[in-house]
Coordinates of C-alpha atoms and ligand atoms in Angstrom, one line a residue:
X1 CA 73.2 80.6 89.3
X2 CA 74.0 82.7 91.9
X3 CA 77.1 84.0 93.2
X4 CA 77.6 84.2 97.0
X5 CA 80.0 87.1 98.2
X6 CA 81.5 87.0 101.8
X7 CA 82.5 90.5 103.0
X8 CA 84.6 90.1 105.9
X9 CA 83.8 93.6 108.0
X10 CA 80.5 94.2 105.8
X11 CA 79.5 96.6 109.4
X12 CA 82.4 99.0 108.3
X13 CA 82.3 102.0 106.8
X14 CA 83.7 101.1 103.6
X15 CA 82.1 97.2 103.9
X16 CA 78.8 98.3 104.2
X17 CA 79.2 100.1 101.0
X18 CA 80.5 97.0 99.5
X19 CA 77.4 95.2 100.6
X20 CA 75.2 97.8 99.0
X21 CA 76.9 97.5 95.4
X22 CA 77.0 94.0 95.8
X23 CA 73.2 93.5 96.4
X24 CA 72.5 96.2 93.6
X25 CA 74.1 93.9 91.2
X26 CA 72.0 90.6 92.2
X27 CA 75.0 88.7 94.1
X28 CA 74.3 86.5 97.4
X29 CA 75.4 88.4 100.4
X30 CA 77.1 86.9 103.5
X31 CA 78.6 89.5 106.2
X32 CA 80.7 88.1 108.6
X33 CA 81.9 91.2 111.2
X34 CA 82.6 91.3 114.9
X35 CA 81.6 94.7 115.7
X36 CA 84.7 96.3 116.9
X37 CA 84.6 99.1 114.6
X38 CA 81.7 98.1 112.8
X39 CA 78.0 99.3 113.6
X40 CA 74.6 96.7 114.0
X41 CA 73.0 99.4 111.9
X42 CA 75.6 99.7 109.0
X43 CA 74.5 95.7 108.4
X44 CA 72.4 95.2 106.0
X45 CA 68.9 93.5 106.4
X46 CA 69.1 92.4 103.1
X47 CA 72.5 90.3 103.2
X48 CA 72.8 86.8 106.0
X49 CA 74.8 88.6 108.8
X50 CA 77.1 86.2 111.1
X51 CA 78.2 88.0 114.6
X52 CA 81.9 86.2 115.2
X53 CA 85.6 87.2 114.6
X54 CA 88.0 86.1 112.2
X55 CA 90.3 84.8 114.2
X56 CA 87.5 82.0 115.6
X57 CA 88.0 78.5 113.8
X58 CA 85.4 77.1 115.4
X59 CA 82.8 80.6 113.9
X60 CA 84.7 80.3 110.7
X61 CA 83.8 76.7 110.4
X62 CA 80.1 77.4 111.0
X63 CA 79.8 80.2 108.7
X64 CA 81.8 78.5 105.9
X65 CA 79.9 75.6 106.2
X66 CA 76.7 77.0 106.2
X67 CA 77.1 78.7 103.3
X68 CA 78.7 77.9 99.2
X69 CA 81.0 80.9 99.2
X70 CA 82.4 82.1 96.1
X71 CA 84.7 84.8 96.8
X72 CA 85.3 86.5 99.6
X73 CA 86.0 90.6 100.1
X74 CA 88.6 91.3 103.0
X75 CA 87.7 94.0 104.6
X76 CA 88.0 93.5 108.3
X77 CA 91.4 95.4 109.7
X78 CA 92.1 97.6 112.4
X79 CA 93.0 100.7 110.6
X80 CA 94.5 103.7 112.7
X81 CA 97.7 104.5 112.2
X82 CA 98.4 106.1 115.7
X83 CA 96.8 103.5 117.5
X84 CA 99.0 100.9 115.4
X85 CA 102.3 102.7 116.7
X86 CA 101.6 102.2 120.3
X87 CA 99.8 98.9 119.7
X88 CA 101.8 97.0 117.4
X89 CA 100.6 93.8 118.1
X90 CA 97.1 94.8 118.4
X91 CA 97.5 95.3 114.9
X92 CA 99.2 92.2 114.3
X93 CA 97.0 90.2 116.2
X94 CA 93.7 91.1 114.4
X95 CA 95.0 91.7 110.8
X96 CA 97.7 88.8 110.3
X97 CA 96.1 86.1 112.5
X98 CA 92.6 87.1 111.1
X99 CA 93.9 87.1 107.5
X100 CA 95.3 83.2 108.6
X101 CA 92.7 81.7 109.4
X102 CA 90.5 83.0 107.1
X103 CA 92.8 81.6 104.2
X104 CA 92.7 78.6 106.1
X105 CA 89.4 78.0 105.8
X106 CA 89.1 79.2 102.3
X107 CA 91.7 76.4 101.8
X108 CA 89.6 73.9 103.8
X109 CA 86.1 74.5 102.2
X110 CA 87.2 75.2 98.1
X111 CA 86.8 79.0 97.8
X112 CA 89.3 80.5 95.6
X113 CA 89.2 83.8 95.6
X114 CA 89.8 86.7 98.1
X115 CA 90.1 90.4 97.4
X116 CA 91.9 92.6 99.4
X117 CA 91.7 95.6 101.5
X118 CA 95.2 97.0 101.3
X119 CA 96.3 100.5 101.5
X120 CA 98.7 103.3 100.5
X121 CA 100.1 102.9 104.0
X122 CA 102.6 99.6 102.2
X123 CA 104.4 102.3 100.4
X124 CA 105.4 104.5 103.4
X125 CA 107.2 107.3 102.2
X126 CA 107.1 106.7 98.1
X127 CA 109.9 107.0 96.1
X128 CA 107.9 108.8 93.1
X129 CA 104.6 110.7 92.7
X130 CA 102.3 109.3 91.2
X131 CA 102.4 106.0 93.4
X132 CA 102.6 103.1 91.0
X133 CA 101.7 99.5 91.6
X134 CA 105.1 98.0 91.3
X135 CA 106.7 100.9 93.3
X136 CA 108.8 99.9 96.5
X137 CA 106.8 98.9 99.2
X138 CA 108.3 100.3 102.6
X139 CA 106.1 100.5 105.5
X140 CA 106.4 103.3 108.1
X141 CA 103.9 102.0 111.0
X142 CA 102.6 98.7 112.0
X143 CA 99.8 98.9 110.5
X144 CA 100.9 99.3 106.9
X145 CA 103.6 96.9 107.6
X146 CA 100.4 94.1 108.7
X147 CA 99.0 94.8 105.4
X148 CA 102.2 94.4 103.5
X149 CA 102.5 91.2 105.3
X150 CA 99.2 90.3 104.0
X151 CA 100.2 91.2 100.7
X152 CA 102.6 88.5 101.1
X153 CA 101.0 85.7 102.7
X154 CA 98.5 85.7 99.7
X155 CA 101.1 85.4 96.9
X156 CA 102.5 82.0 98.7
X157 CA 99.2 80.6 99.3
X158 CA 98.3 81.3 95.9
X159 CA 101.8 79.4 94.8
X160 CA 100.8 76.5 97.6
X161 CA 97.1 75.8 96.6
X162 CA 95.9 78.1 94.2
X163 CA 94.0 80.5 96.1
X164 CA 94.0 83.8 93.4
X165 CA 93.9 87.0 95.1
X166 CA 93.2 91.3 94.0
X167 CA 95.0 93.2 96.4
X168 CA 93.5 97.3 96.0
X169 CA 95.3 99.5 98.0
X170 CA 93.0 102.4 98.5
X171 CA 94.6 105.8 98.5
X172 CA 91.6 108.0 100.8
X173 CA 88.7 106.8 100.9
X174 CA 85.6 109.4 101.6
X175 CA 82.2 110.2 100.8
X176 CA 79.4 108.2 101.3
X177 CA 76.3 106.3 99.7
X178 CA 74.8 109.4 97.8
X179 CA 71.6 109.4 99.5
X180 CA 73.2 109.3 102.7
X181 CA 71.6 106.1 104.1
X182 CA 75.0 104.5 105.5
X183 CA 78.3 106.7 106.2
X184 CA 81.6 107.1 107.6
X185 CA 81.2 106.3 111.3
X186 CA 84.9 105.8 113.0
X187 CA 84.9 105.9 116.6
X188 CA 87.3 107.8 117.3
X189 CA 87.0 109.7 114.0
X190 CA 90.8 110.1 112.6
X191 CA 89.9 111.0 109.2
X192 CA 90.1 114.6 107.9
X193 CA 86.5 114.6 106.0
X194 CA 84.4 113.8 108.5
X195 CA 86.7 115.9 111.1
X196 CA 86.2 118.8 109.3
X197 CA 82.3 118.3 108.6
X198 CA 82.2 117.4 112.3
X199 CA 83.8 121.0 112.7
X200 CA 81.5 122.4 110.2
X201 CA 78.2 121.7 112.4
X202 CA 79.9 122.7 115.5
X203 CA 80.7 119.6 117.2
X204 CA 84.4 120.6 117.1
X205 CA 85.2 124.2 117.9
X206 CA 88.3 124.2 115.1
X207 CA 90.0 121.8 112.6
X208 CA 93.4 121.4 113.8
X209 CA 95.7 121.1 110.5
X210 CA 98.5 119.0 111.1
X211 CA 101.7 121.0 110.0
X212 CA 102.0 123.6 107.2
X213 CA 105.7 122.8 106.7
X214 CA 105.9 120.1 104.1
X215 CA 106.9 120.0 101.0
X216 CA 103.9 121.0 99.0
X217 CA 102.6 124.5 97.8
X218 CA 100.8 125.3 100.9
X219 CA 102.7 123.5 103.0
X220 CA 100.2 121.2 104.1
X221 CA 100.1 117.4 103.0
X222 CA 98.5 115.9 99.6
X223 CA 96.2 113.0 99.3
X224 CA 94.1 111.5 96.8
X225 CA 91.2 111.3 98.5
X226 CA 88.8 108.4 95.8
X227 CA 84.6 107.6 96.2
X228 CA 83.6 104.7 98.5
X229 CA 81.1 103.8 95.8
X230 CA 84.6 103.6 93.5
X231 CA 86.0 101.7 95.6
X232 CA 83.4 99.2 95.6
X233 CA 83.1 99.2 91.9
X234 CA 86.6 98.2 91.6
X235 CA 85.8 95.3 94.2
X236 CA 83.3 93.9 91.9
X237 CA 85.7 94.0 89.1
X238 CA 87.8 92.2 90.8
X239 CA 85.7 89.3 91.6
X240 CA 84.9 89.1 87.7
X241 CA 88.7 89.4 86.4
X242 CA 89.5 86.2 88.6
X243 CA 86.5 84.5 88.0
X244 CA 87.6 84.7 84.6
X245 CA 90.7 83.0 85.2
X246 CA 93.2 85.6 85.4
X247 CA 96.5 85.7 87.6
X248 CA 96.3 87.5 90.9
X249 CA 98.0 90.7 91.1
X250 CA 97.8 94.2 93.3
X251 CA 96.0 97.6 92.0
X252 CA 96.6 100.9 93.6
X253 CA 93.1 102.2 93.7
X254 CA 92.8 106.2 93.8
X255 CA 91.5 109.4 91.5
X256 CA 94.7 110.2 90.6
X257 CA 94.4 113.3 91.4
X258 CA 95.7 115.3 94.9
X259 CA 94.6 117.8 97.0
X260 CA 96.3 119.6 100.4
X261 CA 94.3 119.7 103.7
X262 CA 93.6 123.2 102.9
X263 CA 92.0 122.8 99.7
X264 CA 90.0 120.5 101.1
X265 CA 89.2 122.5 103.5
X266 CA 88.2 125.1 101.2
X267 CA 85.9 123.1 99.3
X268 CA 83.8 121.9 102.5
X269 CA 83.5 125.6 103.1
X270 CA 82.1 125.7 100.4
X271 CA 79.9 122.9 100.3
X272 CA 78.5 123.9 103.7
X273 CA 78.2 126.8 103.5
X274 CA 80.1 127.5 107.0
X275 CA 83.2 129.4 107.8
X276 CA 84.5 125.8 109.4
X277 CA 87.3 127.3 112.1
X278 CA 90.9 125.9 111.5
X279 CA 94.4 126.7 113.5
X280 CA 97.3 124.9 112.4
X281 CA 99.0 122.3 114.8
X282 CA 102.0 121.0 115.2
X283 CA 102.3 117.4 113.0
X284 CA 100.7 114.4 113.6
X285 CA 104.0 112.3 113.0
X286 CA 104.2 109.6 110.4
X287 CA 102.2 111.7 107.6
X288 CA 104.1 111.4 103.9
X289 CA 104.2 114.9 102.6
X290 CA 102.4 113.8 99.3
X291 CA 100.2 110.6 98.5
X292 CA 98.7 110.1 94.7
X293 CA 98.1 107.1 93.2
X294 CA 98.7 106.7 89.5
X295 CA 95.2 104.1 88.8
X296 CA 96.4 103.1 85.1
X297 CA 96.7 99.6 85.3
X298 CA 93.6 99.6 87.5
X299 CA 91.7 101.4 84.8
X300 CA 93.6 99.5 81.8
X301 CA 93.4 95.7 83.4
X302 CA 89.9 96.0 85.3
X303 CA 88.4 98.5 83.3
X304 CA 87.7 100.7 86.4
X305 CA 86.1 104.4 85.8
X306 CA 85.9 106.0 88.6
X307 CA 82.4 107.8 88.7
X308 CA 83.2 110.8 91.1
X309 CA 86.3 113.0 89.7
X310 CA 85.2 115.9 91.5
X311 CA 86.2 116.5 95.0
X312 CA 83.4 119.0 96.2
X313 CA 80.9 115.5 94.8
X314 CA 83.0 113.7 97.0
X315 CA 82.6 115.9 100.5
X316 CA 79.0 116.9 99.4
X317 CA 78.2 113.0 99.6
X318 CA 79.8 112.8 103.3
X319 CA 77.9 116.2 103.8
X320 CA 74.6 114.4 103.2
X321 CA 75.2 111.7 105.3
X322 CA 76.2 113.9 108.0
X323 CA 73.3 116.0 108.1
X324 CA 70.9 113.0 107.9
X325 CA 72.5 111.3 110.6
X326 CA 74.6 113.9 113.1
X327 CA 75.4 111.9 115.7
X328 CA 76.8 108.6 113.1
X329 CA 75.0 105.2 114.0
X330 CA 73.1 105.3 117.2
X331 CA 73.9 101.5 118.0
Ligands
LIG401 N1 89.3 104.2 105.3 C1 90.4 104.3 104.5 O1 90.7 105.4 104.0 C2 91.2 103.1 104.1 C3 92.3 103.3 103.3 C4 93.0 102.1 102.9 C5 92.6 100.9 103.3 N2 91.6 100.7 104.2 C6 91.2 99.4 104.6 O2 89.8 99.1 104.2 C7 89.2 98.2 105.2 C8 87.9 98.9 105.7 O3 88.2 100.1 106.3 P1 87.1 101.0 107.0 O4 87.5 102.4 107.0 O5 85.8 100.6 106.4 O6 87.2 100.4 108.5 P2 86.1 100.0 109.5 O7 86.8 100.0 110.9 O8 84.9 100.9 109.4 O9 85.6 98.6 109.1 C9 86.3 97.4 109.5 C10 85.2 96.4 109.8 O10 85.9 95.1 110.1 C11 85.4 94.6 111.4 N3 86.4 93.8 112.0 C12 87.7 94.2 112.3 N4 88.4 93.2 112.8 C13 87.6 92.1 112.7 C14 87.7 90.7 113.1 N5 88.9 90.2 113.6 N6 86.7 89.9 112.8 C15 85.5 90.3 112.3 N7 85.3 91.6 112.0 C16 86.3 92.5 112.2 C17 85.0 95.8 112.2 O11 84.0 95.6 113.2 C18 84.4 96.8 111.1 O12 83.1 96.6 110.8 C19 90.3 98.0 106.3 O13 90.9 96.8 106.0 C20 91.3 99.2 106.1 O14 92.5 98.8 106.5 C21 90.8 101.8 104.5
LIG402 O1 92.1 116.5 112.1 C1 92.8 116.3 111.1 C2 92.9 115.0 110.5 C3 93.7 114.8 109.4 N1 94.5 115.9 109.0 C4 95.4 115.7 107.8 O2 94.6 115.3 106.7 C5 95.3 114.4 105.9 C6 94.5 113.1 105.7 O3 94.5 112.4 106.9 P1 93.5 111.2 107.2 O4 92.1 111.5 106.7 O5 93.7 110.7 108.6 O6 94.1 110.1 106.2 P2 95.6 109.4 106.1 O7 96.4 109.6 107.3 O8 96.1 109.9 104.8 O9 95.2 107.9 106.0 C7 94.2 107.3 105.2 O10 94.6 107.0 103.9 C8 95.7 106.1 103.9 C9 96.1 105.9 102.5 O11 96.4 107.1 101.9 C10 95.2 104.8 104.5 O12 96.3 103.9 104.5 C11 94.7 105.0 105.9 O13 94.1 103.7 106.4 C12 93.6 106.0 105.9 O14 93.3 106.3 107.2 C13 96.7 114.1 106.6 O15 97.6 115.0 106.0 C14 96.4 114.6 108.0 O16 97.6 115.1 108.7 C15 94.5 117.1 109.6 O17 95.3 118.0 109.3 N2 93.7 117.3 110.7

């Protein structure tokens, strides 16, 4: 029989990878995405794709209706961390109330599982690098703090009617499909891959590094930047540890492994072959001087191996996309 998926933002960058994993493996595909950030292009002819917002009833009624849903992937969120600050309850808005009634109709129509976008950005400033999974959880901006709140409003539902959840909180997700079909596409582009490859092709006259004061070698800030096409791998994991019965619980999802903005930008000189112009700038405010994940349990628990432990594989995937497809989705 088969299994029908629901991604929920299947248009985003990191959904529309999800979709593509998902359809490599034989499951049923159901997109459901308004667009906001998403692109018509990034949707996948291959999967049933329903225009409408999660925060409709009325199109979550349709769509859940329409179609046996097994699971569903929760990947639509607004996401920028800058925007969140000045737009709190933009933030709340789309990612709480979406995340309600989406539940509720989970609820109303029998699905029982849901796994979760979550992020790095519930720990705020960690207490201890590596990042574990049990670690405090302390939110610095409202958008972390919607996603923490998300966190939550799973583990009563599941307590209230047995809806199981996987909660992955991605560390940085980068890179792209390896053949560079679909890509990172953010409009505005925050992220500091596709900013410097942007840079790279001449787009941008210079990166502008965000401080070179913290508390790291080099002075600029560590992340664990982990493969979309991991990512996704530990999605579909996901979906089989619950269908197989077992209790929900959260995963920090990233290589383990960090790297300072400089290093990165090093290795995309590298990569491109271009002397990629930088000038240090003052901080961007709210940045944690280090972020690494420690993926044990992940690994232990879901069995995850993450293919791409090699950060030059990692830009030189985004490179490929970006020189297939300079100017992103033309949608
Ligand atoms: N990119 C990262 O490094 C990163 C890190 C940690 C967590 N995340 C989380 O992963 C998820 C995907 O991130 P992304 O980078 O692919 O973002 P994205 O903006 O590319 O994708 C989000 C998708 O959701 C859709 N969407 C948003 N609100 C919606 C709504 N109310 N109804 C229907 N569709 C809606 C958008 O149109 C878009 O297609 C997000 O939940 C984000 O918080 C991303
Ligand atoms: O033009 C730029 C852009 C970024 N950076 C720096 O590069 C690093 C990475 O920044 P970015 O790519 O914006 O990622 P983060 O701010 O670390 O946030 C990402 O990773 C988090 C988890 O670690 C997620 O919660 C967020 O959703 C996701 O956007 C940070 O130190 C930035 O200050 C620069 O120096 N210049």
């Amino acid at each position: 029989m088969t299994t029908t998926i629901m991604v929920a933002g299947g248009a985003g960058y990191i959904g529309s990878h999800m979709v593509q994993t998902l359809l490599a493996e034989n499951y049923d595909v159901v997109i459901v995405d308004n667009l906001s950030t998403g692109h018509r292009q990034a949707v996948n002819p291959q999967a049933r794709f329903y225009e409408g917002d999660t925060r409709d009833r009325q199109f979550l009624e349709k769509v859940f209706s329409q179609e046996k849903i097994t699971a569903v992937i929760h990947m639509d969120a607004f996401s920028i961390v800058p925007e969140s600050v000045q737009e709190p309850l933009k933030y709340f808005d789309n990612n709480v109330i979406g995340m309600v009634t989406l539940l509720e109709a989970m609820q109303k129509h029998d699905v029982h599982y849901i796994i979760f976008s979550s992020t790095a950005a519930t720990f705020g400033n960690p207490t201890k690098i590596p990042v574990g999974d049990t670690d405090p959880q302390d939110p610095i901006n409202p958008y972390g703090e919607s996603k923490l709140i998300m966190e939550y409003m799973m583990r009563w539902v599941d307590q209230a009617y047995g809806i199981k959840f996987v909660a992955l909180r991605y560390f940085n997700a980068a890179g792209a499909l390896a053949d560079g079909s679909i890509g990172e596409d953010h409009r505005p582009e925050t992220h500091l891959i596709p900013i410097i490859l942007r840079t790279a092709v001449g787009e941008q006259a210079e990166l502008k590094i965000y401080g070179d004061d913290y508390q790291t070698p080099d002075g600029t800030n560590i992340r664990d930047y982990v493969h979309v096409m991991d990512l996704t791998q530990a999605h579909l994991l996901a979906v089989q540890y619950l269908q197989a019965g077992q209790a929900s619980t959260c995963f920090n999802l990233g290589s383990s492994t960090g790297f300072s903005v400089k290093e990165i930008l090093q290795a995309a000189r590298k990569i491109t072959g271009q002397p990629i112009p930088a000038q240090v700038a003052p901080r961007r405010g709210g940045d944690p001087d280090i972020l690494i994940a420690d993926n044990t349990r992940a690994k232990k628990i879901l069995g995850w191996k993450p293919r791409y432990d090699n950060v030059e594989d990692i830009i030189q995937t985004a490179w490929n996309w970006k020189q297939k497809h300079p100017q992103g989705y033309q949608d």
